[in-house]
mmCIF file of C-alpha atoms and ligand atoms in Angstrom:
data_model
loop_
_atom_site.group_PDB
_atom_site.id
_atom_site.type_symbol
_atom_site.label_atom_id
_atom_site.label_comp_id
_atom_site.label_asym_id
_atom_site.label_seq_id
_atom_site.Cartn_x
_atom_site.Cartn_y
_atom_site.Cartn_z
ATOM 1 C CA MET A 264 5.040 14.169 16.083
ATOM 2 C CA GLN A 265 5.046 15.067 19.698
ATOM 3 C CA ARG A 266 5.368 12.471 22.512
ATOM 4 C CA VAL A 267 4.183 13.020 26.164
ATOM 5 C CA GLU A 268 4.948 10.384 28.739
ATOM 6 C CA VAL A 269 2.464 9.412 31.443
ATOM 7 C CA GLU A 270 4.857 8.360 34.231
ATOM 8 C CA LEU A 271 3.303 5.561 36.203
ATOM 9 C CA GLY A 272 6.218 3.271 36.982
ATOM 10 C CA GLU A 273 5.772 -0.092 35.200
ATOM 11 C CA ARG A 274 2.416 1.147 33.835
ATOM 12 C CA SER A 275 3.948 4.181 32.097
ATOM 13 C CA TYR A 276 2.950 4.863 28.564
ATOM 14 C CA PRO A 277 3.333 7.470 25.844
ATOM 15 C CA VAL A 278 0.723 9.695 24.200
ATOM 16 C CA LEU A 279 1.747 10.383 20.628
ATOM 17 C CA ILE A 280 0.255 13.514 19.125
ATOM 18 C CA GLY A 281 0.488 14.252 15.398
ATOM 19 C CA SER A 282 -1.320 14.344 12.201
ATOM 20 C CA GLU A 283 -1.720 11.284 9.963
ATOM 21 C CA LEU A 284 -0.994 8.970 12.914
ATOM 22 C CA LEU A 285 -3.924 6.615 12.394
ATOM 23 C CA GLY A 286 -2.548 5.447 9.116
ATOM 24 C CA ALA A 287 1.138 5.481 10.125
ATOM 25 C CA GLU A 288 2.312 1.834 10.405
ATOM 26 C CA GLU A 289 5.476 2.912 12.256
ATOM 27 C CA ALA A 290 3.371 4.735 14.929
ATOM 28 C CA TRP A 291 1.498 1.517 15.787
ATOM 29 C CA ARG A 292 4.284 -1.065 15.445
ATOM 30 C CA PRO A 293 6.028 -0.636 18.793
ATOM 31 C CA PHE A 294 2.710 -1.123 20.733
ATOM 32 C CA LEU A 295 1.259 -4.182 18.899
ATOM 33 C CA PRO A 296 1.172 -7.454 20.773
ATOM 34 C CA GLU A 297 2.111 -10.953 19.638
ATOM 35 C CA GLY A 298 -1.521 -12.027 19.945
ATOM 36 C CA LEU A 299 -4.824 -11.150 18.546
ATOM 37 C CA ILE A 300 -5.956 -7.578 18.007
ATOM 38 C CA LEU A 301 -9.531 -6.404 18.125
ATOM 39 C CA VAL A 302 -10.206 -2.853 16.917
ATOM 40 C CA ILE A 303 -13.417 -1.418 18.287
ATOM 41 C CA SER A 304 -15.135 1.460 16.762
ATOM 42 C CA ASN A 305 -18.564 2.833 16.022
ATOM 43 C CA ASP A 306 -20.683 3.194 12.767
ATOM 44 C CA ARG A 307 -19.833 6.863 12.552
ATOM 45 C CA VAL A 308 -16.073 6.717 12.978
ATOM 46 C CA ALA A 309 -15.393 3.479 11.355
ATOM 47 C CA PRO A 310 -16.339 4.647 7.770
ATOM 48 C CA LEU A 311 -13.955 7.534 8.223
ATOM 49 C CA TYR A 312 -10.910 5.895 9.817
ATOM 50 C CA LEU A 313 -11.083 2.162 10.367
ATOM 51 C CA GLU A 314 -9.647 1.044 7.020
ATOM 52 C CA ARG A 315 -6.533 3.135 7.413
ATOM 53 C CA VAL A 316 -5.963 1.619 10.864
ATOM 54 C CA MET A 317 -6.620 -1.960 9.701
ATOM 55 C CA ASP A 318 -3.994 -1.412 6.834
ATOM 56 C CA CYS A 319 -1.342 -0.803 9.607
ATOM 57 C CA LEU A 320 -2.179 -3.979 11.484
ATOM 58 C CA PRO A 321 -0.886 -7.488 10.782
ATOM 59 C CA ASP A 322 -3.156 -9.700 8.564
ATOM 60 C CA GLY A 323 -4.677 -12.793 9.921
ATOM 61 C CA ARG A 324 -4.822 -11.832 13.569
ATOM 62 C CA SER A 325 -6.506 -8.356 13.412
ATOM 63 C CA HIS A 326 -10.177 -8.019 13.703
ATOM 64 C CA ARG A 327 -12.862 -5.415 13.969
ATOM 65 C CA LEU A 328 -16.026 -4.803 15.839
ATOM 66 C CA VAL A 329 -18.224 -1.789 14.835
ATOM 67 C CA LEU A 330 -20.773 -0.776 17.443
ATOM 68 C CA PRO A 331 -23.663 1.583 17.220
ATOM 69 C CA ASP A 332 -22.717 5.194 17.892
ATOM 70 C CA GLY A 333 -23.944 7.063 21.044
ATOM 71 C CA GLU A 334 -23.685 7.588 24.704
ATOM 72 C CA HIS A 335 -26.803 5.532 25.270
ATOM 73 C CA HIS A 336 -24.851 2.428 23.958
ATOM 74 C CA LYS A 337 -22.266 2.861 26.667
ATOM 75 C CA THR A 338 -23.869 0.070 28.680
ATOM 76 C CA LEU A 339 -23.220 -3.385 30.213
ATOM 77 C CA SER A 340 -25.101 -4.939 27.289
ATOM 78 C CA THR A 341 -22.727 -3.367 24.721
ATOM 79 C CA TRP A 342 -19.691 -4.286 26.938
ATOM 80 C CA SER A 343 -21.057 -7.891 26.730
ATOM 81 C CA ARG A 344 -20.999 -7.691 22.920
ATOM 82 C CA VAL A 345 -17.367 -6.930 23.138
ATOM 83 C CA ILE A 346 -16.611 -9.704 25.559
ATOM 84 C CA ASP A 347 -18.604 -12.116 23.508
ATOM 85 C CA GLU A 348 -16.582 -11.167 20.438
ATOM 86 C CA LEU A 349 -13.300 -11.670 22.341
ATOM 87 C CA VAL A 350 -14.518 -15.109 23.379
ATOM 88 C CA ARG A 351 -15.734 -15.991 19.935
ATOM 89 C CA LEU A 352 -12.240 -15.080 18.571
ATOM 90 C CA LYS A 353 -10.612 -17.251 21.341
ATOM 91 C CA ALA A 354 -8.588 -14.171 22.420
ATOM 92 C CA SER A 355 -6.013 -15.147 25.062
ATOM 93 C CA ARG A 356 -4.294 -12.942 27.592
ATOM 94 C CA ASP A 357 -1.726 -11.622 24.991
ATOM 95 C CA ALA A 358 -4.591 -10.060 22.971
ATOM 96 C CA CYS A 359 -5.006 -6.320 22.539
ATOM 97 C CA VAL A 360 -7.957 -4.093 22.152
ATOM 98 C CA ILE A 361 -7.666 -0.864 20.132
ATOM 99 C CA ALA A 362 -10.328 1.824 20.925
ATOM 100 C CA LEU A 363 -10.975 3.940 17.754
ATOM 101 C CA GLY A 364 -13.371 6.707 18.500
ATOM 102 C CA GLY A 365 -14.421 9.349 21.036
ATOM 103 C CA GLY A 366 -14.709 8.956 24.811
ATOM 104 C CA VAL A 367 -17.601 6.480 24.589
ATOM 105 C CA ILE A 368 -15.692 3.982 22.566
ATOM 106 C CA GLY A 369 -12.569 4.586 24.705
ATOM 107 C CA ASP A 370 -14.387 4.066 28.025
ATOM 108 C CA LEU A 371 -16.322 1.015 26.796
ATOM 109 C CA ALA A 372 -13.428 -0.699 24.923
ATOM 110 C CA GLY A 373 -11.103 0.160 27.878
ATOM 111 C CA PHE A 374 -13.497 -1.413 30.379
ATOM 112 C CA ALA A 375 -13.721 -4.620 28.180
ATOM 113 C CA ALA A 376 -9.989 -4.742 28.140
ATOM 114 C CA ALA A 377 -9.821 -4.161 31.846
ATOM 115 C CA SER A 378 -12.202 -6.990 32.573
ATOM 116 C CA TYR A 379 -11.575 -9.707 29.944
ATOM 117 C CA MET A 380 -9.436 -12.341 31.518
ATOM 118 C CA ARG A 381 -8.777 -9.893 34.402
ATOM 119 C CA GLY A 382 -7.123 -7.491 32.082
ATOM 120 C CA ILE A 383 -5.546 -7.469 28.635
ATOM 121 C CA ALA A 384 -3.686 -4.673 26.837
ATOM 122 C CA PHE A 385 -5.423 -1.812 25.079
ATOM 123 C CA ILE A 386 -4.415 1.194 22.939
ATOM 124 C CA GLN A 387 -6.455 4.423 22.727
ATOM 125 C CA ALA A 388 -6.876 5.962 19.374
ATOM 126 C CA PRO A 389 -9.033 8.988 20.296
ATOM 127 C CA THR A 390 -10.816 10.910 17.531
ATOM 128 C CA THR A 391 -12.615 13.601 19.371
ATOM 129 C CA LEU A 392 -10.989 16.668 20.937
ATOM 130 C CA LEU A 393 -12.551 15.701 24.309
ATOM 131 C CA ALA A 394 -11.070 12.191 24.151
ATOM 132 C CA GLN A 395 -7.641 13.417 23.030
ATOM 133 C CA VAL A 396 -7.289 15.961 25.740
ATOM 134 C CA ASP A 397 -9.062 14.165 28.592
ATOM 135 C CA ALA A 398 -10.809 10.739 28.283
ATOM 136 C CA SER A 399 -8.052 8.724 26.572
ATOM 137 C CA VAL A 400 -5.375 9.637 29.177
ATOM 138 C CA GLY A 401 -5.367 8.381 32.752
ATOM 139 C CA GLY A 402 -6.889 4.923 32.658
ATOM 140 C CA LYS A 403 -10.523 5.643 33.827
ATOM 141 C CA THR A 404 -12.699 3.102 31.954
ATOM 142 C CA GLY A 405 -16.353 2.149 32.309
ATOM 143 C CA VAL A 406 -19.890 2.101 31.301
ATOM 144 C CA ASN A 407 -23.100 3.727 32.530
ATOM 145 C CA HIS A 408 -25.771 2.335 34.688
ATOM 146 C CA GLU A 409 -29.378 3.341 34.373
ATOM 147 C CA GLN A 410 -29.150 5.033 37.767
ATOM 148 C CA GLY A 411 -26.038 7.033 36.844
ATOM 149 C CA LYS A 412 -23.188 7.830 34.408
ATOM 150 C CA ASN A 413 -19.963 5.825 34.699
ATOM 151 C CA LEU A 414 -21.224 3.963 37.708
ATOM 152 C CA ILE A 415 -19.462 0.664 36.634
ATOM 153 C CA GLY A 416 -15.841 0.733 35.743
ATOM 154 C CA ALA A 417 -12.195 0.206 36.542
ATOM 155 C CA PHE A 418 -8.887 1.938 36.356
ATOM 156 C CA HIS A 419 -6.881 0.341 33.470
ATOM 157 C CA GLN A 420 -4.068 2.272 31.897
ATOM 158 C CA PRO A 421 -3.546 1.916 28.049
ATOM 159 C CA ARG A 422 -0.321 0.687 26.558
ATOM 160 C CA ALA A 423 -0.332 3.850 24.306
ATOM 161 C CA VAL A 424 -2.488 6.732 23.170
ATOM 162 C CA LEU A 425 -2.287 7.685 19.519
ATOM 163 C CA ALA A 426 -3.921 11.051 19.168
ATOM 164 C CA ASP A 427 -4.266 11.989 15.561
ATOM 165 C CA VAL A 428 -5.129 15.597 15.483
ATOM 166 C CA GLY A 429 -5.888 15.200 11.761
ATOM 167 C CA SER A 430 -9.015 13.201 12.626
ATOM 168 C CA LEU A 431 -10.481 16.291 14.316
ATOM 169 C CA THR A 432 -11.118 17.868 10.918
ATOM 170 C CA THR A 433 -14.251 15.654 10.461
ATOM 171 C CA LEU A 434 -15.516 16.328 14.019
ATOM 172 C CA PRO A 435 -18.874 18.228 14.052
ATOM 173 C CA GLU A 436 -18.440 21.817 15.138
ATOM 174 C CA ARG A 437 -20.410 21.520 18.325
ATOM 175 C CA GLU A 438 -18.350 18.523 19.427
ATOM 176 C CA TYR A 439 -15.108 20.460 18.720
ATOM 177 C CA ARG A 440 -16.345 23.396 20.721
ATOM 178 C CA ALA A 441 -17.466 21.218 23.645
ATOM 179 C CA GLY A 442 -13.950 19.755 23.728
ATOM 180 C CA LEU A 443 -12.499 23.162 23.980
ATOM 181 C CA ALA A 444 -14.173 23.657 27.445
ATOM 182 C CA GLU A 445 -11.906 20.853 28.766
ATOM 183 C CA VAL A 446 -8.919 22.507 27.154
ATOM 184 C CA ILE A 447 -9.719 25.870 28.927
ATOM 185 C CA LYS A 448 -10.113 23.961 32.183
ATOM 186 C CA TYR A 449 -6.370 22.981 32.104
ATOM 187 C CA GLY A 450 -5.683 26.835 31.953
ATOM 188 C CA MET A 451 -8.038 27.566 34.784
ATOM 189 C CA ILE A 452 -6.829 24.961 37.185
ATOM 190 C CA GLY A 453 -3.052 24.999 36.517
ATOM 191 C CA ASP A 454 -1.634 27.077 33.754
ATOM 192 C CA HIS A 455 -2.182 30.786 33.565
ATOM 193 C CA ALA A 456 0.160 31.120 30.563
ATOM 194 C CA PHE A 457 -1.829 28.516 28.619
ATOM 195 C CA PHE A 458 -5.105 30.427 29.397
ATOM 196 C CA GLU A 459 -3.401 33.585 27.932
ATOM 197 C CA TRP A 460 -2.307 31.607 24.948
ATOM 198 C CA LEU A 461 -5.818 30.468 24.235
ATOM 199 C CA GLU A 462 -7.108 34.072 24.536
ATOM 200 C CA SER A 463 -4.533 35.193 22.053
ATOM 201 C CA ASN A 464 -4.996 32.411 19.482
ATOM 202 C CA LEU A 465 -8.699 32.497 19.119
ATOM 203 C CA ALA A 466 -8.890 32.588 15.346
ATOM 204 C CA ALA A 467 -6.511 29.721 14.802
ATOM 205 C CA ILE A 468 -8.273 27.621 17.508
ATOM 206 C CA LYS A 469 -11.696 28.287 15.997
ATOM 207 C CA GLY A 470 -10.439 27.662 12.500
ATOM 208 C CA ARG A 471 -8.808 24.315 13.649
ATOM 209 C CA GLU A 472 -5.445 25.575 12.305
ATOM 210 C CA PRO A 473 -3.381 22.258 12.429
ATOM 211 C CA GLY A 474 -0.285 23.646 14.181
ATOM 212 C CA SER A 475 -2.366 25.400 16.870
ATOM 213 C CA VAL A 476 -4.648 22.405 17.455
ATOM 214 C CA ALA A 477 -1.670 20.175 17.876
ATOM 215 C CA SER A 478 0.007 22.609 20.222
ATOM 216 C CA MET A 479 -3.253 22.935 22.255
ATOM 217 C CA VAL A 480 -3.679 19.125 22.463
ATOM 218 C CA GLU A 481 -0.132 18.675 23.624
ATOM 219 C CA THR A 482 -0.296 21.263 26.280
ATOM 220 C CA SER A 483 -3.578 19.772 27.611
ATOM 221 C CA VAL A 484 -2.214 16.211 27.558
ATOM 222 C CA ARG A 485 0.940 17.411 29.424
ATOM 223 C CA SER A 486 -1.354 18.848 32.064
ATOM 224 C CA LYS A 487 -3.404 15.806 32.432
ATOM 225 C CA ALA A 488 -0.402 13.502 32.346
ATOM 226 C CA GLN A 489 1.179 15.375 35.232
ATOM 227 C CA VAL A 490 -1.929 15.261 37.417
ATOM 228 C CA VAL A 491 -2.413 11.500 36.679
ATOM 229 C CA ALA A 492 1.209 10.654 37.497
ATOM 230 C CA ALA A 493 0.846 12.423 40.713
ATOM 231 C CA ASP A 494 -2.457 10.867 41.712
ATOM 232 C CA GLU A 495 -3.506 7.914 39.543
ATOM 233 C CA ARG A 496 -6.571 6.810 41.719
ATOM 234 C CA GLU A 497 -7.906 10.275 42.523
ATOM 235 C CA ALA A 498 -6.986 10.277 46.163
ATOM 236 C CA GLY A 499 -6.059 14.009 46.033
ATOM 237 C CA ALA A 500 -4.771 16.221 43.203
ATOM 238 C CA ARG A 501 -6.759 14.429 40.363
ATOM 239 C CA ALA A 502 -9.994 15.771 41.858
ATOM 240 C CA LEU A 503 -8.803 19.205 40.562
ATOM 241 C CA LEU A 504 -9.680 17.884 37.016
ATOM 242 C CA ASN A 505 -13.248 18.029 38.191
ATOM 243 C CA PHE A 506 -13.262 21.806 38.088
ATOM 244 C CA GLY A 507 -16.606 22.954 36.742
ATOM 245 C CA HIS A 508 -17.825 19.394 36.651
ATOM 246 C CA SER A 509 -20.073 19.292 39.839
ATOM 247 C CA PHE A 510 -22.261 22.123 38.665
ATOM 248 C CA GLY A 511 -21.931 20.861 35.049
ATOM 249 C CA HIS A 512 -22.999 17.407 36.084
ATOM 250 C CA ALA A 513 -26.055 18.910 37.891
ATOM 251 C CA LEU A 514 -27.042 20.735 34.792
ATOM 252 C CA GLU A 515 -26.727 17.551 32.681
ATOM 253 C CA THR A 516 -28.728 15.528 35.082
ATOM 254 C CA LEU A 517 -31.539 18.104 35.483
ATOM 255 C CA THR A 518 -31.859 18.363 31.704
ATOM 256 C CA ASP A 519 -31.836 14.620 31.173
ATOM 257 C CA TYR A 520 -28.592 14.751 29.201
ATOM 258 C CA ARG A 521 -30.567 16.183 26.303
ATOM 259 C CA GLN A 522 -29.716 19.881 26.335
ATOM 260 C CA TYR A 523 -26.071 20.109 26.808
ATOM 261 C CA LEU A 524 -23.047 18.226 25.565
ATOM 262 C CA HIS A 525 -20.746 17.465 28.481
ATOM 263 C CA GLY A 526 -18.231 20.298 27.633
ATOM 264 C CA GLU A 527 -21.080 22.856 27.298
ATOM 265 C CA ALA A 528 -22.298 21.924 30.779
ATOM 266 C CA VAL A 529 -18.728 22.112 32.055
ATOM 267 C CA ALA A 530 -18.355 25.602 30.509
ATOM 268 C CA ILE A 531 -21.287 26.861 32.663
ATOM 269 C CA GLY A 532 -20.072 24.875 35.623
ATOM 270 C CA MET A 533 -16.681 26.678 35.451
ATOM 271 C CA ILE A 534 -18.440 30.061 35.336
ATOM 272 C CA VAL A 535 -20.314 29.145 38.469
ATOM 273 C CA ALA A 536 -17.318 27.713 40.352
ATOM 274 C CA THR A 537 -15.236 30.812 39.370
ATOM 275 C CA ARG A 538 -18.010 33.155 40.515
ATOM 276 C CA LEU A 539 -18.296 31.235 43.724
ATOM 277 C CA SER A 540 -14.495 31.516 44.224
ATOM 278 C CA GLU A 541 -14.826 35.272 43.941
ATOM 279 C CA ALA A 542 -17.765 35.459 46.344
ATOM 280 C CA ARG A 543 -15.828 33.430 48.825
ATOM 281 C CA GLY A 544 -13.039 35.947 48.656
ATOM 282 C CA LEU A 545 -10.491 33.392 47.369
ATOM 283 C CA LEU A 546 -10.081 34.896 43.939
ATOM 284 C CA GLU A 547 -9.740 38.549 42.710
ATOM 285 C CA THR A 548 -12.965 39.797 41.014
ATOM 286 C CA GLY A 549 -12.844 39.940 37.157
ATOM 287 C CA VAL A 550 -11.714 36.440 36.456
ATOM 288 C CA THR A 551 -15.228 35.285 35.906
ATOM 289 C CA GLU A 552 -15.895 37.893 33.310
ATOM 290 C CA ARG A 553 -12.474 36.998 31.662
ATOM 291 C CA LEU A 554 -13.385 33.284 31.503
ATOM 292 C CA GLY A 555 -16.874 34.294 30.156
ATOM 293 C CA ARG A 556 -15.218 36.325 27.336
ATOM 294 C CA LEU A 557 -13.109 33.375 26.322
ATOM 295 C CA LEU A 558 -15.998 30.836 26.442
ATOM 296 C CA SER A 559 -18.322 33.154 24.505
ATOM 297 C CA ALA A 560 -15.766 33.847 21.846
ATOM 298 C CA LEU A 561 -15.674 30.008 21.333
ATOM 299 C CA ASP A 562 -19.418 29.939 21.298
ATOM 300 C CA LEU A 563 -19.749 28.130 24.553
ATOM 301 C CA PRO A 564 -22.665 28.849 26.971
ATOM 302 C CA ILE A 565 -21.909 30.739 30.125
ATOM 303 C CA GLU A 566 -25.327 31.212 31.821
ATOM 304 C CA VAL A 567 -27.421 28.873 33.930
ATOM 305 C CA PRO A 568 -30.989 29.019 32.268
ATOM 306 C CA ARG A 569 -33.597 30.644 34.530
ATOM 307 C CA GLU A 570 -35.904 27.635 34.257
ATOM 308 C CA ILE A 571 -33.359 25.469 36.074
ATOM 309 C CA GLY A 572 -33.621 26.434 39.780
ATOM 310 C CA ALA A 573 -30.622 27.138 41.763
ATOM 311 C CA GLU A 574 -32.020 25.157 44.700
ATOM 312 C CA ALA A 575 -32.555 22.138 42.367
ATOM 313 C CA ILE A 576 -28.864 22.408 41.265
ATOM 314 C CA CYS A 577 -27.665 22.467 44.817
ATOM 315 C CA ASP A 578 -29.891 19.405 45.698
ATOM 316 C CA CYS A 579 -28.205 17.628 42.796
ATOM 317 C CA LEU A 580 -24.782 18.489 44.102
ATOM 318 C CA ALA A 581 -25.478 16.689 47.269
ATOM 319 C CA LEU A 582 -26.097 13.503 45.325
ATOM 320 C CA ASP A 583 -22.828 13.864 43.369
ATOM 321 C CA LYS A 584 -20.330 10.970 43.344
ATOM 322 C CA LYS A 585 -17.709 13.538 44.491
ATOM 323 C CA THR A 586 -19.634 14.173 47.675
ATOM 324 C CA LEU A 587 -18.020 12.438 50.652
ATOM 325 C CA GLY A 588 -19.650 11.993 54.084
ATOM 326 C CA GLY A 589 -22.308 14.479 53.246
ATOM 327 C CA GLN A 590 -19.876 17.305 52.558
ATOM 328 C CA THR A 591 -19.970 18.683 49.111
ATOM 329 C CA ARG A 592 -16.442 18.915 47.614
ATOM 330 C CA LEU A 593 -16.089 21.577 45.213
ATOM 331 C CA ILE A 594 -13.039 22.700 43.109
ATOM 332 C CA LEU A 595 -12.509 26.389 43.494
ATOM 333 C CA LEU A 596 -9.810 28.835 42.496
ATOM 334 C CA ASP A 597 -7.207 30.623 44.494
ATOM 335 C CA GLY A 598 -6.125 32.412 41.268
ATOM 336 C CA LEU A 599 -6.383 32.098 37.478
ATOM 337 C CA GLY A 600 -4.274 28.874 37.058
ATOM 338 C CA LYS A 601 -4.501 27.727 40.725
ATOM 339 C CA ALA A 602 -7.200 25.378 41.900
ATOM 340 C CA ARG A 603 -8.007 23.761 45.237
ATOM 341 C CA VAL A 604 -10.409 21.283 46.863
ATOM 342 C CA ASP A 605 -12.875 23.082 49.028
ATOM 343 C CA THR A 606 -15.297 21.615 51.590
ATOM 344 C CA ARG A 607 -16.242 24.778 53.305
ATOM 345 C CA THR A 608 -18.757 26.458 51.017
ATOM 346 C CA SER A 609 -22.305 26.676 52.534
ATOM 347 C CA ARG A 610 -25.352 25.786 50.624
ATOM 348 C CA ASP A 611 -26.568 29.413 50.792
ATOM 349 C CA GLU A 612 -23.224 30.489 49.103
ATOM 350 C CA MET A 613 -23.729 27.912 46.329
ATOM 351 C CA VAL A 614 -27.315 28.967 45.723
ATOM 352 C CA ALA A 615 -26.324 32.602 45.575
ATOM 353 C CA ALA A 616 -23.484 31.913 43.037
ATOM 354 C CA VAL A 617 -25.804 29.895 40.783
ATOM 355 C CA GLN A 618 -28.374 32.651 40.944
ATOM 356 C CA ASP A 619 -25.659 35.132 39.964
ATOM 357 C CA CYS A 620 -24.947 33.169 36.775
ATOM 358 C CA GLN A 621 -28.498 32.901 35.738
ATOM 359 C CA SER A 622 -29.837 34.468 32.598
HETATM 360 P P1 LIG B 6 -18.490 10.550 21.859
HETATM 361 O O1 LIG B 6 -17.505 9.438 21.962
HETATM 362 O O2 LIG B 6 -19.931 10.319 21.916
HETATM 363 O O3 LIG B 6 -18.188 11.323 20.413
HETATM 364 C C1 LIG B 6 -18.944 12.386 20.048
HETATM 365 C C2 LIG B 6 -19.577 12.196 18.618
HETATM 366 O O4 LIG B 6 -18.555 12.435 17.644
HETATM 367 C C3 LIG B 6 -19.993 10.787 18.499
HETATM 368 O O5 LIG B 6 -21.161 10.808 17.536
HETATM 369 C C4 LIG B 6 -18.779 10.157 17.688
HETATM 370 O O6 LIG B 6 -19.207 8.941 16.899
HETATM 371 C C5 LIG B 6 -18.432 11.205 16.783
HETATM 372 N N1 LIG B 6 -17.025 11.249 16.360
HETATM 373 C C6 LIG B 6 -15.956 10.810 17.070
HETATM 374 N N2 LIG B 6 -14.819 11.104 16.332
HETATM 375 C C7 LIG B 6 -15.204 11.727 15.289
HETATM 376 C C8 LIG B 6 -14.483 12.232 14.102
HETATM 377 N N3 LIG B 6 -13.095 12.253 14.070
HETATM 378 N N4 LIG B 6 -15.218 12.782 13.092
HETATM 379 C C9 LIG B 6 -16.608 12.850 13.127
HETATM 380 N N5 LIG B 6 -17.250 12.326 14.188
HETATM 381 C C10 LIG B 6 -16.588 11.722 15.186
HETATM 382 O O7 LIG B 6 -18.172 11.738 22.961
HETATM 383 P P2 LIG B 6 -16.843 12.365 23.507
HETATM 384 O O8 LIG B 6 -17.185 13.744 23.835
HETATM 385 O O9 LIG B 6 -15.597 11.986 22.702
HETATM 386 O O10 LIG B 6 -16.739 11.512 24.924
HETATM 387 C C11 LIG B 6 -17.768 11.548 25.929
HETATM 388 C C12 LIG B 6 -17.575 10.309 26.699
HETATM 389 O O11 LIG B 6 -16.311 10.379 27.375
HETATM 390 C C13 LIG B 6 -18.571 10.311 27.901
HETATM 391 O O12 LIG B 6 -19.112 8.902 27.910
HETATM 392 C C14 LIG B 6 -17.800 10.550 29.126
HETATM 393 O O13 LIG B 6 -18.248 9.876 30.318
HETATM 394 C C15 LIG B 6 -16.378 10.016 28.688
HETATM 395 N N6 LIG B 6 -15.275 10.606 29.388
HETATM 396 C C16 LIG B 6 -14.374 9.822 30.025
HETATM 397 C C17 LIG B 6 -13.307 10.293 30.645
HETATM 398 C C18 LIG B 6 -12.241 9.468 31.269
HETATM 399 O O14 LIG B 6 -11.361 9.891 31.941
HETATM 400 N N7 LIG B 6 -12.307 8.148 30.956
HETATM 401 C C19 LIG B 6 -13.140 11.698 30.681
HETATM 402 C C20 LIG B 6 -14.076 12.566 30.029
HETATM 403 C C21 LIG B 6 -15.165 11.959 29.451
HETATM 404 N N1 LIG B 7 -11.758 13.402 33.576
HETATM 405 C C1 LIG B 7 -11.291 13.364 34.850
HETATM 406 C C2 LIG B 7 -10.244 12.370 35.173
HETATM 407 O O1 LIG B 7 -9.689 11.730 34.312
HETATM 408 O O2 LIG B 7 -9.866 12.180 36.330
#
């Protein structure tokens, strides 16, 4: 088992990475509270993993709540169901919520923990690759509003993260590949050597070879933990984690969240941001092709579809949460493994880069 610390002073916590963690009582024990425990999962993950988790928890004060699966349930009304359950169980401030599932369950259960009695403890038990390498680490919690994703939320750090890489064996192929886009992102923004490692271990990664998956998750979590420790509230460096996300988010919005999984849209977004970095003269040419080869080898998309206009994408960027004072903030590259915040790109340059990436 590997252990990565997220260093945040009195709110520091460990991310444990290993196989068979969900059913290992000794992994859970140090983090369990004196009070009531509520495990929150969904109807897809619960049949696979809930019993083994419940078996590790103390009888009599451990409870479960199984919610319907899906991003469209990441709402205030589902959050209300969690709060109602905590009230019904008479949970007090020493209670703890355990989030067992992907990023949807993690964000939702985390937000319930952040808001119930102004904040109770919670533990993340992420079961998707995306949640293990990204969503479960860093304390962003929340739900969607009908006007936008993650519009309601709070920063609330977990007490621990138990990332059982064994649980990834049941993850649908498309979800696994989408998570790989976020893994590649860490290489692009801060770790050239990790990018090369990914290029050299394609077969093992595609085949979900346990040692390689554990190593890939650990390296990604170390990167994320470092960024979060330096900038918990996204006042600066944490924004670099949004590499590929502005263009990706525009693609998701313009296709009504129906065409792409988040990671797939991020894959295309990273291509556009890399192409733009080259066009701006910040980055040597050839990096976009190299990134494209890696993404394609992992069956991730790399082209902006023709039917989605470049102008529409740039209109969408202007409405992005990350836009400040009317100035679009993009994450661009100074090199493979070196990202920066940029506010100097003109709309024409953005449009041209998107057009360059169209099929
Ligand atoms: P998800 O939670 O919807 O999970 C994807 C699908 O896989 C779901 O159907 C889920 O039930 C299923 N699943 C989960 N684990 C499984 C397993 N082990 N075996 C089989 N099926 C399994 O999606 P996600 O990609 O994990 O997370 C996306 C969410 O995370 C979004 O809501 C996004 O906003 C959020 N997110 C949050 C942060 C953050 O920092 N808090 C970062 C990135 C993304
Ligand atoms: N997923 C981006 C962040 O945690 O900041």
